[in-house]
Amino acid sequence: MTKVKIDFTSRITQGKESETFTKKCQGELIESGETTRVSYLEDDQVPVKILIRENNVIIRRGSDRNNYSQLHFIVGERKDCRYVAQGYQMDLQSTTEFIKFFSKNNNSRELQIEYNLYSGLYLIGNYTVTLIFT
């Protein structure tokens, strides 16, 4: 297990509107064979766990069964995702444009994911997520 600093950037585009969010936090990174696991507390209170394999990423945010999200990304596939807020579940699907997970020259690692999120046939938005682990 390696302690890491995490720089998180998320860009959301819905229709003609776009918004970018950034966060910084401390976390842990564990590598085992072809699998990398990252965990951290978002805003010092919401647990986030990321499972990274080649072209396959799962992000689970929250630990309370009444308030969590789980997103699954596989390049070129439509995958089931779930948001649960105050006990109400919304089933969604993601289509992933790309996943890049690579080492940088400064000994950091970077994860980039670009995906579309759908509710049935309705496109909710296009998302680009970048996490840098230092």
Short mmCIF file of C-alpha atoms in Angstrom, two decimals:
data_model
loop_
_atom_site.label_atom_id
_atom_site.label_comp_id
_atom_site.label_asym_id
_atom_site.label_seq_id
_atom_site.Cartn_x
_atom_site.Cartn_y
_atom_site.Cartn_z
CA MET A 1 0.00 0.00 0.00
CA THR A 2 1.31 3.41 -1.01
CA LYS A 3 0.05 6.72 0.36
CA VAL A 4 -0.72 9.13 -2.49
CA LYS A 5 -1.89 12.66 -3.07
CA ILE A 6 -4.83 12.73 -5.45
CA ASP A 7 -5.69 15.57 -7.82
CA PHE A 8 -9.18 14.99 -9.21
CA THR A 9 -10.69 16.90 -12.14
CA SER A 10 -14.13 16.23 -13.59
CA ARG A 11 -15.61 18.01 -16.60
CA ILE A 12 -19.33 17.57 -17.21
CA THR A 13 -21.02 18.63 -20.45
CA GLN A 14 -24.81 18.60 -20.62
CA GLY A 15 -26.22 20.03 -23.81
CA LYS A 16 -24.53 23.40 -24.38
CA GLU A 17 -23.48 23.81 -20.73
CA SER A 18 -20.20 22.64 -19.26
CA GLU A 19 -18.78 22.70 -15.76
CA THR A 20 -15.42 21.63 -14.28
CA PHE A 21 -14.82 20.48 -10.71
CA THR A 22 -11.45 19.96 -9.02
CA LYS A 23 -10.58 18.36 -5.69
CA LYS A 24 -7.44 17.38 -3.83
CA CYS A 25 -7.13 14.73 -1.15
CA GLN A 26 -4.97 12.00 0.36
CA GLY A 27 -5.49 8.35 -0.46
CA GLU A 28 -3.99 4.90 -0.79
CA LEU A 29 -2.91 3.00 -3.90
CA ILE A 30 -2.42 -0.78 -3.99
CA GLU A 31 -1.05 -2.61 -7.04
CA SER A 32 -1.40 -6.36 -7.40
CA GLY A 33 -0.51 -7.88 -10.76
CA GLU A 34 -2.65 -6.25 -13.44
CA THR A 35 -5.00 -4.65 -10.89
CA THR A 36 -4.69 -1.26 -9.18
CA ARG A 37 -6.93 -0.22 -6.30
CA VAL A 38 -7.25 3.37 -5.11
CA SER A 39 -9.22 4.53 -2.09
CA TYR A 40 -9.73 7.98 -0.59
CA LEU A 41 -12.20 10.15 1.28
CA GLU A 42 -13.82 12.80 -0.90
CA ASP A 43 -14.35 16.04 1.05
CA ASP A 44 -12.94 14.19 4.10
CA GLN A 45 -16.19 12.24 4.50
CA VAL A 46 -17.35 10.26 1.44
CA PRO A 47 -15.39 7.04 0.78
CA VAL A 48 -14.39 6.42 -2.84
CA LYS A 49 -12.93 3.16 -4.14
CA ILE A 50 -11.58 2.70 -7.64
CA LEU A 51 -10.69 -0.64 -9.22
CA ILE A 52 -8.50 -0.24 -12.31
CA ARG A 53 -7.74 -2.98 -14.84
CA GLU A 54 -6.77 -2.64 -18.50
CA ASN A 55 -9.67 -0.84 -20.22
CA ASN A 56 -11.95 -1.68 -17.27
CA VAL A 57 -12.61 0.66 -14.31
CA ILE A 58 -15.19 0.53 -11.52
CA ILE A 59 -15.74 3.54 -9.25
CA ARG A 60 -17.83 3.22 -6.12
CA ARG A 61 -18.58 6.37 -4.16
CA GLY A 62 -20.21 6.18 -0.72
CA SER A 63 -20.67 3.26 1.67
CA ASP A 64 -24.21 3.78 2.93
CA ARG A 65 -26.60 1.43 1.05
CA ASN A 66 -29.13 4.29 0.82
CA ASN A 67 -26.66 6.83 -0.67
CA TYR A 68 -24.01 5.66 -3.13
CA SER A 69 -23.05 5.50 -6.77
CA GLN A 70 -21.33 2.78 -8.73
CA LEU A 71 -20.02 3.45 -12.20
CA HIS A 72 -18.53 0.82 -14.51
CA PHE A 73 -16.43 1.64 -17.56
CA ILE A 74 -15.26 -0.70 -20.33
CA VAL A 75 -14.10 0.85 -23.59
CA GLY A 76 -16.61 0.27 -26.39
CA GLU A 77 -19.27 -1.36 -24.16
CA ARG A 78 -22.49 -0.12 -22.57
CA LYS A 79 -22.30 -0.93 -18.84
CA ASP A 80 -24.90 -0.72 -16.08
CA CYS A 81 -24.34 1.96 -13.44
CA ARG A 82 -26.34 2.91 -10.38
CA TYR A 83 -27.05 6.00 -8.30
CA VAL A 84 -28.88 5.60 -4.99
CA ALA A 85 -29.93 8.76 -3.15
CA GLN A 86 -31.92 8.61 0.08
CA GLY A 87 -32.94 5.05 -0.77
CA TYR A 88 -34.20 5.84 -4.28
CA GLN A 89 -32.36 4.02 -7.05
CA MET A 90 -31.67 5.33 -10.54
CA ASP A 91 -30.33 2.78 -13.01
CA LEU A 92 -28.08 4.29 -15.67
CA GLN A 93 -25.69 3.09 -18.36
CA SER A 94 -22.25 4.30 -19.39
CA THR A 95 -20.57 4.12 -22.77
CA THR A 96 -16.84 4.66 -22.50
CA GLU A 97 -14.88 6.51 -25.18
CA PHE A 98 -11.46 5.85 -23.63
CA ILE A 99 -9.60 4.82 -20.52
CA LYS A 100 -5.93 5.72 -20.12
CA PHE A 101 -3.90 4.71 -17.07
CA PHE A 102 -0.21 5.49 -17.29
CA SER A 103 2.94 6.49 -15.41
CA LYS A 104 4.27 10.00 -15.86
CA ASN A 105 7.89 11.23 -15.82
CA ASN A 106 7.59 12.62 -12.26
CA ASN A 107 6.79 9.16 -10.76
CA SER A 108 3.07 9.93 -10.61
CA ARG A 109 0.28 7.89 -12.21
CA GLU A 110 -2.64 9.30 -14.16
CA LEU A 111 -6.09 7.86 -14.89
CA GLN A 112 -8.22 9.45 -17.63
CA ILE A 113 -11.75 8.34 -18.46
CA GLU A 114 -14.14 9.86 -20.98
CA TYR A 115 -17.67 8.52 -20.99
CA ASN A 116 -21.31 9.25 -21.74
CA LEU A 117 -24.00 8.58 -19.16
CA TYR A 118 -27.52 7.51 -20.20
CA SER A 119 -30.88 7.05 -18.52
CA GLY A 120 -32.55 4.64 -20.93
CA LEU A 121 -32.16 6.23 -24.37
CA TYR A 122 -31.73 9.74 -22.92
CA LEU A 123 -28.17 11.12 -22.85
CA ILE A 124 -27.59 12.74 -19.46
CA GLY A 125 -24.15 14.10 -20.31
CA ASN A 126 -20.57 13.61 -21.40
CA TYR A 127 -17.98 13.31 -18.63
CA THR A 128 -14.20 13.52 -18.59
CA VAL A 129 -12.49 12.46 -15.37
CA THR A 130 -8.77 12.79 -14.64
CA LEU A 131 -7.10 11.56 -11.45
CA ILE A 132 -3.41 12.10 -10.80
CA PHE A 133 -1.78 10.02 -8.06
CA THR A 134 1.49 11.43 -6.71
#
